[in-house]
DNA sequence: GTGAAAGCGCTAACAA
DNA sequence: TTGTTAGCGCTTTCAC
C-alpha cells in the first residue's frame, strides 16, 4: 500500500468519524478497498460477488485486501440498490393459549427446515408473530411463510392483503386459491382406519374438531376409509386441544356410546387424554379399545402405553415451504403440495 | 391533487418503470408523497415519524396521502442512512441431535418472549442456526442473542468474534465475562434437595452431565443443599439427554448403588427414563424412590406418574434476553441475571 | 415550521 | 477486463 493510498483511506475514515460523531464505528467500504487495491469500486463489487467479468488475479487480490481489513458487506446498501430485501418473513403463532396448547416442538422443526433452506440460498428469515406483523421490515419482506395451528383463516387474509408472495402451512384441501404445504392428513386418517379395520374394530370414533382444517381432513380420510369397509364412525367434538379436553370428551363419548372400541384422536395430546379416560373407565387399552393419535410427538412415544400415531415430517415440510416461497419470489409458479404421512404402530 | 402534480408523480413512476424494466413494482416514495402534498420530502419524513417539528395539520394531511397511496416505508434506505439494521440475530440450535434431543418446545417460548419484546421496540428478529450464521444480514445485526442447550462454548466464542453486542441463554455462573440470562439452576437443585430431605430420603443421586453448564449448576445446588443436611449424593453421568439414556444410567446406578432412594434428573426426559427403569427394576415410584426432573415440560406433567419437576419461565426469560441486548445496543450496561425457579410437586 | 443540500454504500447501464 | 456515471430512498446538518 502506498503512502498516498493510506492517506486517502484515512482521510475518508476521518471524515466519516467527523460526520457522525458518536455513531457506531463503521468498517471500510468498497470504495476504501478500491482505493487500497488501486481499482474502482465497481471492480471490488464484482470481485466480491465472484463475477466472471473480473480477472482472477484482481479478484484474489481484492479478496485478500477485504479480509485483511475486516471488510463487512453493507446489506442495506445492496438492498436499497436492488430493491429487494432478500428476506422472508415467517409468521408464527408463538403465544400458547389454553385452547391451542403447543403439542410439542413441531413449529421448531418447521422453522429449522425453513431456515436451513432459506439461508443456504441467501435469504434471511424474519421471525414475527401475527400480532406484531405489521412492521416495516416485515412489510418489506420479499415473501411470507405463514405457520400456525388451527383455523387461521383470518391470519391468512391479513397476510395476503400485504400483497407479497405467500405460502401457508396447513390443510391443503381447504384453500384452493393459496399455495399450501401440509401433510397428507386424509391419507393419515385412512391409515388409522385401515389399522382399526385390520384389528377387527367395528365401532370407531374420531376425536377432534372439524372447524380446524387439518383435523377435518384427518376425519374425512378416516371416515371415508371406514365407510368403504361398511363401518360407520362416531364424531366427538372437543372444545380445546388439551389432554384434559381429550379426556372429558372421551368420557362423554363412552357414556353416550358404550360400544366404542377404537378412538382416533386428531392430535397426540387428545389421544393421551383419551387413553387416560379409557383407563379410568376400566376399558383396557389396547385390548378393549384401540387408540391412535396424530403428529408422532415425543410426548406420545414416551407415554405409557406408547401411543400409536401418524407421523409427519416437519423438517422436510419446512424445506418445502421455503422452496415454494423462493419460487414465487422468482416469479415462478408453485403448487400446493402434500407430504406423505405414515402410521407408527406402538402399544395402543 | 392538481394536474401538474399528478403529471409529476406519473413522470417519476414512468421513469422508474423505464429504468428498471422487469424489476419489482415499487410504490410511492417520500418524494412522491411530498410532490402530491406540495411539501418537501424531509417534511414527509418528519410527519411520518411524528416529529414535533411539523405542523399537526400538515402531518395529518401527509398521513392521509400516504395511506391513500399505499405508501410503504423503505427500511433499507433508512438503515443505510442511519447505519444500523434495527435487527437482532437470534442464533438457535435447531437441528436436534441424538445427544441433544429437544426436550420440548422451550426454545419456542424463548423465541416468543424475544420476539414480543423486540418487535414492540422497533427491532426485527433474524432467525439463524449457528451453521448458517455467517451471512451478511446476520453480521449486520445490531445485536445477537445466542440460544441453544448444552456446552456451547464454541458457539459463544464464534459469535463473540463478530464483535456485536451479545447476550447468551444458559448457565450464568459459568461465564463471568458474558451477559448471560439463565434460570437459577442452583436454587432449582436446592429445592429438589430440600424436598428429598423433607421426604426422609438419605441416598439421593443426580442424573446428568457436569460438562453441560446448566446441568452442573443444578447438580451443585443439589449437592450443596444435601451436604448442609449431612447427606452425600451420588453422581451418575449420562452419555446423552434422552429417555433411553436416562433409563440405562439409572439401571447402572442402581446396580452399583442398590440403596438409592431418590433421583434428581437434570431434565424431564432423563427423569422419565429414570422412572421407567425404576419401575422395571421393581422399585415403586414414589414409594420406594422419589424422582424429580427439570424444565416442567408438558411431557413430564402428562406422564404417568406425573413428574415432579423444577419450573422455569421461558417466555419471561426471552423478554429479559431481549431487554439486555437492547440495553447493550444502546450503549448501556447490562448485567447477567438469573430467573427464579420453583418446584412443581406432582406424583413422583 | 419548513426546506436545500448532501451522502449513507452499493450496483445496473453504458462506455472504453 | 475495467471504469464512469448515476441513483436507489431516506435523514442529518444547516439555513431560512
XYZ file of C-alpha atoms (C1' of nucleotides) in Angstrom:
728
model
C 0.000 0.000 0.000
C 1.445 3.411 -0.928
C 1.510 6.345 1.412
C -0.894 8.273 -0.767
C -3.395 5.460 -0.691
C -3.209 5.165 3.021
C -3.766 8.892 3.298
C -6.793 8.570 1.111
C -8.284 5.888 3.218
C -7.512 7.609 6.456
C -8.965 10.832 5.170
C -12.181 9.034 4.354
C -12.312 7.394 7.711
C -11.601 10.671 9.439
C -14.345 12.333 7.511
C -16.715 9.612 8.497
C -15.737 9.857 12.102
C -16.290 13.568 11.983
C -19.652 13.490 10.312
C -21.284 11.055 12.572
C -19.692 11.666 15.882
C -20.710 9.046 18.363
C -22.250 6.792 15.753
C -21.257 3.175 15.556
C -17.800 2.560 14.148
C -18.129 1.513 10.567
C -15.543 -0.542 8.796
C -14.097 0.015 5.362
C -16.381 0.340 2.355
C -15.916 -0.960 -1.141
C -14.584 2.445 -2.091
C -11.941 2.101 0.598
C -10.928 -1.322 -0.643
C -10.883 0.044 -4.172
C -8.547 2.847 -3.186
C -6.243 0.399 -1.453
C -6.254 -2.016 -4.362
C -5.871 0.731 -6.904
C -9.040 -0.230 -8.749
C -12.557 1.172 -8.928
C -15.371 0.417 -6.559
C -17.338 -1.491 -9.116
C -14.446 -3.851 -9.613
C -14.409 -4.541 -5.921
C -18.127 -5.133 -6.058
C -17.711 -7.587 -8.886
C -14.766 -9.335 -7.296
C -16.604 -9.867 -4.054
C -19.545 -11.310 -5.923
C -17.307 -13.690 -7.868
C -18.296 -12.112 -11.128
C -16.635 -13.815 -14.090
C -16.019 -10.376 -15.509
C -13.117 -9.710 -13.207
C -9.624 -11.046 -13.639
C -8.936 -13.923 -11.268
C -5.776 -12.296 -10.012
C -7.510 -8.999 -9.369
C -10.236 -10.848 -7.563
C -7.812 -12.730 -5.378
C -6.010 -9.547 -4.517
C -9.213 -7.718 -3.636
C -10.428 -10.666 -1.603
C -7.233 -10.685 0.324
C -7.402 -6.967 0.998
C -11.006 -7.288 2.112
C -10.084 -9.985 4.577
C -7.085 -8.159 5.870
C -9.091 -5.023 6.537
C -12.047 -6.807 8.060
C -14.407 -5.667 5.379
C -18.079 -6.134 6.230
C -20.628 -6.071 3.494
C -23.371 -3.492 3.820
C -26.562 -5.279 3.095
C -28.805 -2.256 3.440
C -26.995 -0.536 0.619
C -27.330 -3.541 -1.628
C -30.969 -3.984 -0.783
C -31.683 -0.342 -1.414
C -29.961 -0.521 -4.730
C -31.501 -3.842 -5.760
C -34.922 -3.001 -4.415
C -35.397 -6.230 -2.603
C -34.819 -7.268 0.950
C -33.629 -10.837 0.465
C -35.772 -11.550 3.457
C -38.647 -13.905 4.089
C -40.971 -13.218 6.989
C -42.174 -16.211 8.938
C -45.365 -15.527 10.822
C -45.833 -17.886 13.756
C -48.368 -18.132 16.498
C -45.974 -18.178 19.372
C -48.189 -17.354 22.286
C -49.664 -20.593 23.528
C -53.264 -20.302 24.549
C -55.246 -22.783 26.620
C -57.302 -23.584 23.592
C -54.332 -24.066 21.320
C -51.729 -25.526 23.513
C -48.436 -26.353 21.944
C -48.319 -30.065 21.489
C -44.611 -30.227 21.031
C -41.691 -28.692 19.337
C -43.104 -29.102 15.878
C -43.003 -25.466 14.820
C -39.354 -25.556 15.736
C -38.740 -28.336 13.250
C -40.641 -26.382 10.645
C -38.534 -23.333 11.441
C -35.409 -25.423 11.222
C -36.257 -26.650 7.749
C -37.228 -23.192 6.611
C -34.111 -21.546 7.959
C -31.842 -24.164 6.501
C -33.305 -23.870 3.031
C -33.608 -20.112 3.025
C -30.248 -19.141 4.471
C -28.463 -21.503 2.127
C -29.964 -19.510 -0.716
C -29.042 -16.078 0.513
C -32.287 -15.226 2.228
C -32.737 -14.142 5.794
C -35.529 -15.368 8.000
C -37.503 -12.699 9.772
C -39.454 -14.092 12.688
C -42.742 -12.463 13.631
C -45.889 -13.136 15.467
C -49.119 -12.208 13.809
C -49.788 -9.553 16.427
C -46.588 -7.722 15.654
C -46.553 -8.432 11.968
C -47.198 -5.009 10.501
C -43.716 -3.630 10.997
C -41.884 -2.014 8.076
C -39.315 -4.783 7.990
C -41.975 -7.436 7.666
C -43.859 -5.469 5.073
C -40.647 -5.186 3.117
C -40.063 -8.929 3.088
C -39.802 -10.488 -0.342
C -42.097 -13.281 0.760
C -44.074 -14.610 3.688
C -44.487 -18.042 5.225
C -47.466 -18.440 7.477
C -47.335 -21.078 10.170
C -49.723 -21.640 12.998
C -52.166 -24.232 14.012
C -55.847 -24.213 13.709
C -58.390 -22.382 11.705
C -56.214 -19.447 10.822
C -58.338 -18.009 8.096
C -58.079 -14.507 9.495
C -54.337 -14.634 9.624
C -54.259 -15.798 6.046
C -56.393 -12.996 4.765
C -54.449 -10.456 6.726
C -51.132 -11.653 5.398
C -52.438 -11.985 1.887
C -53.502 -8.373 1.992
C -49.865 -7.377 2.174
C -49.630 -8.455 -1.435
C -46.431 -10.431 -1.068
C -45.706 -13.943 -2.274
C -47.105 -16.162 0.439
C -47.035 -19.822 1.346
C -49.111 -21.370 4.097
C -48.647 -24.405 6.284
C -51.870 -26.222 6.890
C -54.783 -28.032 5.327
C -54.171 -28.269 1.598
C -57.684 -29.160 0.543
C -59.275 -26.196 2.250
C -57.528 -23.366 0.484
C -57.563 -23.875 -3.225
C -56.516 -20.342 -4.007
C -53.400 -20.403 -1.854
C -50.137 -22.192 -2.088
C -50.371 -24.540 0.861
C -47.959 -27.136 2.101
C -49.309 -29.682 4.502
C -49.194 -33.287 5.449
C -51.491 -35.707 3.729
C -53.960 -35.639 6.567
C -56.544 -37.634 4.636
C -54.127 -40.463 3.996
C -53.109 -40.309 7.641
C -56.703 -40.744 8.695
C -57.115 -43.571 6.212
C -54.060 -45.364 7.596
C -55.601 -45.335 11.019
C -58.911 -46.553 9.642
C -57.180 -49.434 7.906
C -55.434 -50.436 11.061
C -58.645 -50.324 13.053
C -60.322 -52.469 10.398
C -57.451 -54.943 10.444
C -57.801 -55.171 14.210
C -61.457 -56.049 13.772
C -62.793 -52.868 15.309
C -66.390 -52.146 14.381
C -67.260 -49.040 16.396
C -64.583 -46.420 15.940
C -64.794 -42.788 16.942
C -62.981 -39.634 15.906
C -61.935 -37.085 18.489
C -61.346 -33.589 17.177
C -62.918 -30.510 15.688
C -63.970 -30.034 12.086
C -63.550 -26.293 12.337
C -59.843 -26.956 12.323
C -58.918 -27.580 8.689
C -56.258 -30.185 9.233
C -58.393 -32.034 11.756
C -61.276 -32.016 9.307
C -59.061 -33.605 6.670
C -57.953 -36.274 9.109
C -61.549 -37.027 9.929
C -62.579 -37.205 6.291
C -59.827 -39.653 5.376
C -60.692 -41.725 8.399
C -64.452 -41.757 7.875
C -64.212 -42.436 4.141
C -61.877 -45.386 4.523
C -64.150 -46.820 7.189
C -67.203 -46.258 5.033
C -65.624 -48.245 2.222
C -65.465 -51.148 4.665
C -69.064 -50.575 5.638
C -68.200 -49.119 9.004
C -69.776 -46.004 10.426
C -67.718 -43.853 12.749
C -68.762 -41.564 15.531
C -67.627 -37.954 15.731
C -66.775 -36.400 19.092
C -66.002 -32.697 19.022
C -63.572 -31.314 21.580
C -63.665 -27.726 22.804
C -59.893 -27.479 23.188
C -56.815 -29.407 22.118
C -55.539 -30.421 25.520
C -55.152 -33.636 27.453
C -57.982 -32.655 29.787
C -60.316 -31.832 26.947
C -59.493 -35.137 25.290
C -60.262 -36.997 28.479
C -63.527 -35.167 29.051
C -64.702 -35.714 25.503
C -63.816 -39.378 25.715
C -65.803 -39.830 28.916
C -68.800 -38.172 27.305
C -68.309 -40.234 24.171
C -68.304 -43.517 26.041
C -71.210 -42.501 28.134
C -73.262 -41.907 25.003
C -71.739 -44.802 23.039
C -70.577 -47.540 25.394
C -69.773 -49.794 22.456
C -66.878 -47.697 21.136
C -63.895 -49.977 20.522
C -61.436 -47.614 18.816
C -60.556 -43.929 19.110
C -58.668 -41.878 16.555
C -57.688 -38.547 18.082
C -56.737 -35.606 15.916
C -53.607 -34.995 17.971
C -51.361 -36.866 20.366
C -52.436 -34.640 23.218
C -56.057 -35.555 22.703
C -55.108 -39.197 22.295
C -53.349 -39.209 25.634
C -56.434 -37.697 27.200
C -58.474 -40.448 25.590
C -56.187 -43.186 26.914
C -56.352 -41.673 30.354
C -60.150 -41.521 30.366
C -60.461 -45.023 28.956
C -58.223 -46.476 31.628
C -60.172 -44.631 34.308
C -63.384 -46.071 32.900
C -61.940 -49.547 33.123
C -61.509 -50.056 29.389
C -58.223 -51.733 28.690
C -56.032 -50.048 26.080
C -55.409 -51.551 23.604
C -57.211 -54.779 24.421
C -60.722 -53.379 24.706
C -60.212 -50.103 22.865
C -57.576 -49.158 20.295
C -56.243 -45.609 20.273
C -54.290 -43.649 17.680
C -53.044 -40.090 17.697
C -51.510 -37.688 15.226
C -48.118 -35.986 14.994
C -45.970 -38.763 16.407
C -44.733 -36.498 19.165
C -42.068 -37.372 21.667
C -44.838 -36.940 24.191
C -46.877 -39.741 22.681
C -43.915 -42.005 22.051
C -42.786 -41.616 25.654
C -46.198 -42.058 27.198
C -47.122 -45.307 28.832
C -48.621 -47.036 26.981
C -46.642 -45.738 24.000
C -49.020 -44.127 21.580
C -49.696 -45.326 18.069
C -49.625 -42.196 15.958
C -49.452 -40.763 12.462
C -46.060 -39.335 11.665
C -45.386 -36.216 9.657
C -42.007 -34.865 8.632
C -41.862 -31.250 9.741
C -38.288 -30.521 8.772
C -38.959 -31.652 5.215
C -42.138 -29.600 5.276
C -40.168 -26.527 6.278
C -37.759 -27.024 3.419
C -40.663 -27.371 1.022
C -42.372 -24.235 2.311
C -39.146 -22.322 1.833
C -38.637 -23.658 -1.658
C -42.075 -22.584 -2.684
C -41.752 -19.013 -1.478
C -38.475 -18.834 -3.287
C -40.159 -19.974 -6.470
C -42.920 -17.441 -6.002
C -40.429 -14.664 -5.340
C -38.576 -15.581 -8.515
C -41.814 -15.243 -10.413
C -42.171 -18.956 -10.988
C -45.303 -20.897 -10.282
C -45.698 -23.012 -7.190
C -48.295 -25.650 -6.464
C -49.768 -26.709 -3.204
C -48.253 -29.944 -2.043
C -48.948 -32.667 0.458
C -46.287 -34.607 2.290
C -46.779 -38.291 2.886
C -47.716 -39.481 6.336
C -47.143 -42.877 7.846
C -48.592 -44.736 10.774
C -46.215 -45.561 13.595
C -47.686 -48.511 15.441
C -46.849 -48.695 19.103
C -48.644 -50.079 22.125
C -52.117 -48.574 21.748
C -54.469 16.861 -6.472
C -53.702 19.240 -9.327
C -52.991 18.073 -12.836
C -49.437 19.255 -12.659
C -48.824 17.296 -9.512
C -50.252 14.167 -10.980
C -48.039 14.635 -14.010
C -45.061 14.953 -11.769
C -45.811 11.779 -9.958
C -46.612 9.880 -13.090
C -43.425 11.097 -14.691
C -41.443 9.783 -11.789
C -43.200 6.476 -11.877
C -42.683 6.219 -15.624
C -39.060 6.938 -15.216
C -38.785 4.269 -12.626
C -40.564 1.768 -14.768
C -38.246 2.562 -17.632
C -35.031 2.339 -15.711
C -35.636 -0.974 -14.118
C -37.740 -2.844 -16.586
C -38.948 -6.058 -15.087
C -37.970 -5.152 -11.564
C -40.476 -5.427 -8.789
C -43.137 -2.753 -8.801
C -42.262 -0.194 -6.218
C -44.786 2.013 -4.526
C -44.573 5.737 -3.998
C -41.600 7.220 -2.207
C -41.482 10.061 0.252
C -40.562 12.333 -2.634
C -43.741 11.277 -4.410
C -45.845 11.985 -1.357
C -44.063 15.300 -0.984
C -44.888 16.281 -4.547
C -48.510 15.353 -4.012
C -48.743 17.219 -0.732
C -46.870 20.206 -2.057
C -44.185 20.000 0.601
C -40.623 18.747 0.658
C -39.514 15.208 1.198
C -37.995 15.976 4.546
C -41.323 17.233 5.791
C -42.897 13.963 4.787
C -40.139 12.131 6.602
C -40.777 14.151 9.721
C -44.515 13.826 9.511
C -44.360 10.064 9.164
C -42.100 9.840 12.186
C -44.409 12.004 14.283
C -41.773 14.655 14.692
C -42.980 17.563 16.819
C -41.317 19.861 14.340
C -44.080 19.507 11.821
C -47.422 21.255 11.956
C -50.165 18.881 13.119
C -52.333 19.740 10.143
C -49.530 19.159 7.699
C -48.816 15.890 9.400
C -52.424 14.754 9.227
C -52.602 15.653 5.567
C -49.414 13.804 4.736
C -50.522 10.794 6.728
C -53.743 10.699 4.830
C -51.997 10.948 1.488
C -49.597 8.193 2.492
C -52.483 5.930 3.375
C -54.419 6.716 0.258
C -51.474 5.948 -1.966
C -50.469 2.802 -0.152
C -47.127 4.195 0.850
C -44.677 1.579 2.084
C -41.709 2.648 4.093
C -38.328 1.653 2.692
C -36.400 0.253 5.560
C -33.215 -0.390 3.606
C -32.903 3.288 2.835
C -33.363 4.233 6.441
C -30.920 1.637 7.641
C -28.355 2.717 5.107
C -28.704 6.287 6.184
C -28.786 5.556 9.895
C -26.081 2.919 9.724
C -27.855 0.408 11.786
C -30.057 -2.510 10.890
C -32.612 -2.404 13.698
C -32.197 -6.127 13.665
C -31.235 -8.642 16.315
C -29.979 -12.029 15.210
C -31.111 -14.995 17.257
C -28.832 -17.971 16.898
C -30.594 -21.221 17.724
C -29.573 -24.824 17.567
C -32.485 -26.068 15.569
C -31.207 -29.379 14.334
C -31.919 -31.942 17.015
C -29.076 -34.379 17.512
C -29.243 -37.687 19.348
C -27.037 -36.286 22.024
C -29.020 -33.136 22.435
C -32.563 -34.148 21.828
C -35.147 -31.475 22.070
C -36.984 -31.951 25.297
C -39.913 -29.802 24.373
C -40.997 -26.573 22.867
C -38.914 -24.467 25.166
C -36.887 -22.612 22.578
C -40.184 -21.613 21.083
C -41.220 -19.972 24.331
C -37.897 -18.219 24.478
C -38.362 -17.078 20.900
C -41.842 -15.893 21.723
C -40.618 -13.714 24.554
C -37.764 -12.372 22.493
C -39.927 -11.559 19.507
C -42.563 -9.884 21.590
C -40.111 -7.627 23.363
C -38.009 -6.842 20.320
C -40.721 -6.157 17.781
C -42.552 -3.917 20.192
C -39.440 -1.772 20.273
C -38.880 -1.476 16.581
C -36.422 -4.309 16.152
C -36.689 -7.222 13.820
C -35.764 -10.742 14.783
C -33.438 -12.519 12.420
C -33.525 -16.263 12.933
C -30.367 -18.264 12.228
C -28.748 -21.510 13.041
C -25.147 -21.478 14.031
C -24.178 -23.327 10.878
C -25.609 -20.638 8.654
C -24.767 -17.712 10.865
C -22.068 -16.009 8.832
C -24.385 -14.360 6.325
C -24.100 -10.633 5.667
C -27.510 -9.986 7.176
C -26.558 -11.661 10.423
C -23.216 -9.934 10.529
C -25.032 -6.659 10.113
C -27.329 -7.272 13.061
C -27.180 -4.664 15.787
C -27.065 -7.400 18.387
C -27.075 -11.151 18.843
C -28.915 -13.485 21.172
C -27.443 -16.935 21.491
C -29.744 -19.760 22.476
C -29.005 -23.435 22.497
C -28.613 -26.094 25.069
C -25.507 -27.586 26.355
C -21.886 -26.760 26.442
C -21.979 -24.197 23.681
C -18.628 -22.620 24.408
C -17.590 -22.816 20.776
C -20.726 -21.126 19.605
C -20.187 -18.373 22.133
C -16.660 -17.662 21.039
C -17.636 -17.719 17.412
C -20.469 -15.298 17.923
C -18.436 -13.080 20.177
C -15.816 -12.771 17.471
C -18.358 -10.879 15.380
C -17.890 -8.032 17.786
C -21.568 -7.290 18.241
C -23.471 -6.801 21.463
C -24.326 -10.291 22.565
C -26.477 -11.940 25.209
C -26.458 -15.645 25.961
C -29.021 -18.006 27.375
C -27.513 -20.534 29.708
C -25.545 -21.131 32.848
C -24.933 -17.777 34.493
C -22.197 -18.866 36.855
C -20.027 -20.311 34.133
C -19.475 -17.255 32.001
C -18.452 -14.311 34.057
C -17.312 -12.265 31.115
C -20.568 -12.538 29.204
C -24.020 -11.195 29.726
C -25.932 -14.344 30.461
C -29.563 -14.858 31.296
C -30.498 -18.168 32.805
C -32.690 -19.809 35.345
C -31.445 -20.111 38.882
C -30.353 -23.675 38.369
C -28.613 -23.856 41.726
C -31.742 -22.841 43.581
C -33.686 -25.326 41.496
C -31.349 -28.084 42.555
C -31.583 -26.939 46.159
C -35.379 -27.034 46.040
C -35.246 -30.646 44.992
C -32.712 -31.432 47.705
C -34.956 -29.865 50.317
C -37.884 -31.896 49.182
C -35.903 -35.114 49.247
C -34.719 -34.253 52.742
C -38.277 -33.498 53.879
C -39.336 -36.852 52.497
C -36.677 -38.535 54.608
C -34.521 -39.649 51.693
C -30.956 -40.474 52.694
C -29.394 -41.798 49.494
C -30.127 -39.448 46.654
C -28.492 -39.453 43.226
C -28.077 -36.897 40.483
C -28.520 -37.907 36.856
C -26.854 -35.645 34.354
C -23.584 -34.401 32.961
C -21.323 -31.803 34.508
C -19.895 -30.837 31.127
C -23.222 -29.178 30.493
C -23.088 -25.852 32.314
C -26.703 -25.668 33.373
C -26.697 -29.273 34.478
C -23.571 -28.650 36.509
C -25.275 -25.766 38.286
C -28.279 -27.921 39.069
C -26.015 -30.560 40.481
C -24.074 -28.084 42.583
C -27.177 -26.581 44.147
C -28.498 -30.054 44.802
C -25.303 -31.465 46.300
C -24.610 -28.415 48.438
C -28.071 -28.321 49.971
C -27.803 -32.020 50.729
C -24.348 -31.600 52.211
C -25.697 -28.977 54.591
C -28.037 -31.669 55.871
C -25.161 -34.107 56.143
C -26.254 -36.107 53.146
C -23.900 -37.294 50.437
C -25.292 -37.669 46.953
C -24.226 -39.936 44.141
C -23.447 -38.619 40.670
C -24.480 -40.609 37.603
C -23.263 -39.241 34.288
C -25.373 -39.841 31.214
C -23.931 -40.013 27.720
C -26.994 -38.395 26.109
C -30.074 -36.491 27.180
C -32.717 -38.946 26.085
C -35.237 -41.192 27.780
C -33.229 -44.280 26.855
C -30.003 -42.831 28.201
C -31.764 -41.882 31.420
C -33.091 -45.399 31.814
C -29.723 -47.022 31.097
C -27.889 -44.763 33.502
C -30.472 -45.444 36.182
C -30.126 -49.198 35.774
C -26.370 -48.910 36.097
C -26.758 -46.580 39.038
C -28.977 -48.955 40.962
C -26.799 -51.880 40.117
C -23.841 -50.117 41.705
C -25.850 -48.464 44.485
C -28.904 -50.551 45.348
C -29.698 -48.275 48.259
C -30.586 -45.220 46.140
C -33.908 -43.815 47.342
C -34.179 -40.586 45.329
C -33.181 -39.476 41.844
C -32.877 -35.896 40.649
C -32.534 -35.854 36.885
C -31.152 -32.828 35.080
C -34.056 -32.861 32.638
C -37.560 -34.242 32.403
C -36.533 -36.565 29.640
C -33.887 -38.157 31.805
C -36.307 -38.266 34.713
C -38.820 -40.194 32.667
C -36.104 -42.621 31.711
C -35.290 -42.975 35.401
C -38.894 -43.665 36.337
C -39.128 -46.220 33.593
C -36.006 -48.062 34.712
C -37.008 -47.926 38.360
C -40.389 -49.431 37.645
C -38.779 -52.152 35.557
C -36.439 -52.922 38.421
C -39.386 -53.285 40.754
C -38.769 -50.080 42.703
C -42.022 -48.286 43.332
C -42.117 -44.607 42.375
C -42.538 -42.623 44.538
C -42.947 -45.021 47.435
C -39.504 -46.591 47.278
C -37.720 -43.998 45.215
C -38.546 -40.319 44.704
C -37.867 -38.754 41.320
C -37.651 -35.133 40.212
C -36.919 -33.643 36.820
C -36.161 -30.234 35.424
C -37.998 -27.943 32.994
C -41.555 -28.755 33.982
C -42.354 -29.879 30.461
C -45.738 -30.884 29.213
C -44.122 -34.241 28.633
C -43.376 -34.688 32.311
C -46.664 -33.292 33.512
C -48.544 -35.640 31.227
C -46.521 -38.711 32.004
C -47.899 -41.353 34.301
C -46.928 -40.958 37.058
C -46.914 -37.186 36.652
C -43.414 -35.923 37.138
C -42.311 -33.632 39.931
C -40.135 -31.042 38.241
C -38.431 -27.671 38.538
C -40.204 -24.993 36.596
C -38.563 -22.189 34.656
C -40.306 -19.348 32.891
C -39.006 -19.299 29.339
C -41.206 -16.541 27.997
C -40.057 -14.192 30.717
C -36.507 -15.275 30.040
C -36.918 -14.380 26.392
C -38.176 -10.939 27.284
C -35.214 -10.437 29.577
C -32.723 -11.561 26.959
C -34.219 -9.110 24.514
C -34.144 -6.277 27.003
C -30.496 -6.839 27.694
C -29.419 -6.786 24.061
C -31.395 -3.636 23.643
C -29.533 -2.089 26.545
C -26.210 -3.193 25.128
C -27.087 -1.832 21.707
C -27.993 1.490 23.270
C -24.585 1.572 24.883
C -25.942 0.956 28.360
C -24.588 -1.660 30.679
C -26.325 -4.966 31.227
C -25.764 -7.495 33.955
C -26.158 -11.209 33.880
C -29.352 -12.248 35.570
C -30.935 -15.353 36.977
C -34.630 -16.070 36.901
C -36.245 -17.746 39.865
C -37.203 -21.390 39.628
C -39.819 -23.233 41.598
C -40.517 -26.845 42.313
C -43.765 -28.243 40.979
C -44.634 -31.240 43.086
C -46.596 -33.947 41.340
C -46.818 -37.691 41.728
C -43.163 -38.703 41.797
C -42.433 25.215 10.996
C -40.187 24.168 6.570
C -36.615 23.412 3.019
C -31.983 22.654 0.293
C -28.099 20.130 0.014
C -25.580 16.186 0.648
C -24.463 11.499 1.159
C -25.055 6.643 3.506
C -22.690 2.077 0.327
C -23.864 -0.291 -3.220
C -24.601 -1.864 -8.334
C -27.021 -1.582 -13.355
C -26.121 0.537 -17.555
C -23.344 2.025 -20.612
C -18.896 3.187 -22.224
C -13.880 2.307 -23.233
C -11.369 -6.740 -18.349
C -12.139 -2.312 -16.135
C -14.161 2.347 -15.262
C -17.684 6.390 -15.188
C -21.922 7.905 -14.168
C -25.882 7.957 -11.776
C -29.186 6.987 -8.373
C -31.857 3.532 -5.059
C -34.982 6.315 -0.651
C -34.048 8.079 3.299
C -32.484 11.557 7.106
C -28.883 14.771 9.394
C -26.939 19.119 9.293
C -27.585 23.879 8.497
C -30.187 27.656 6.737
C -34.459 30.443 6.486
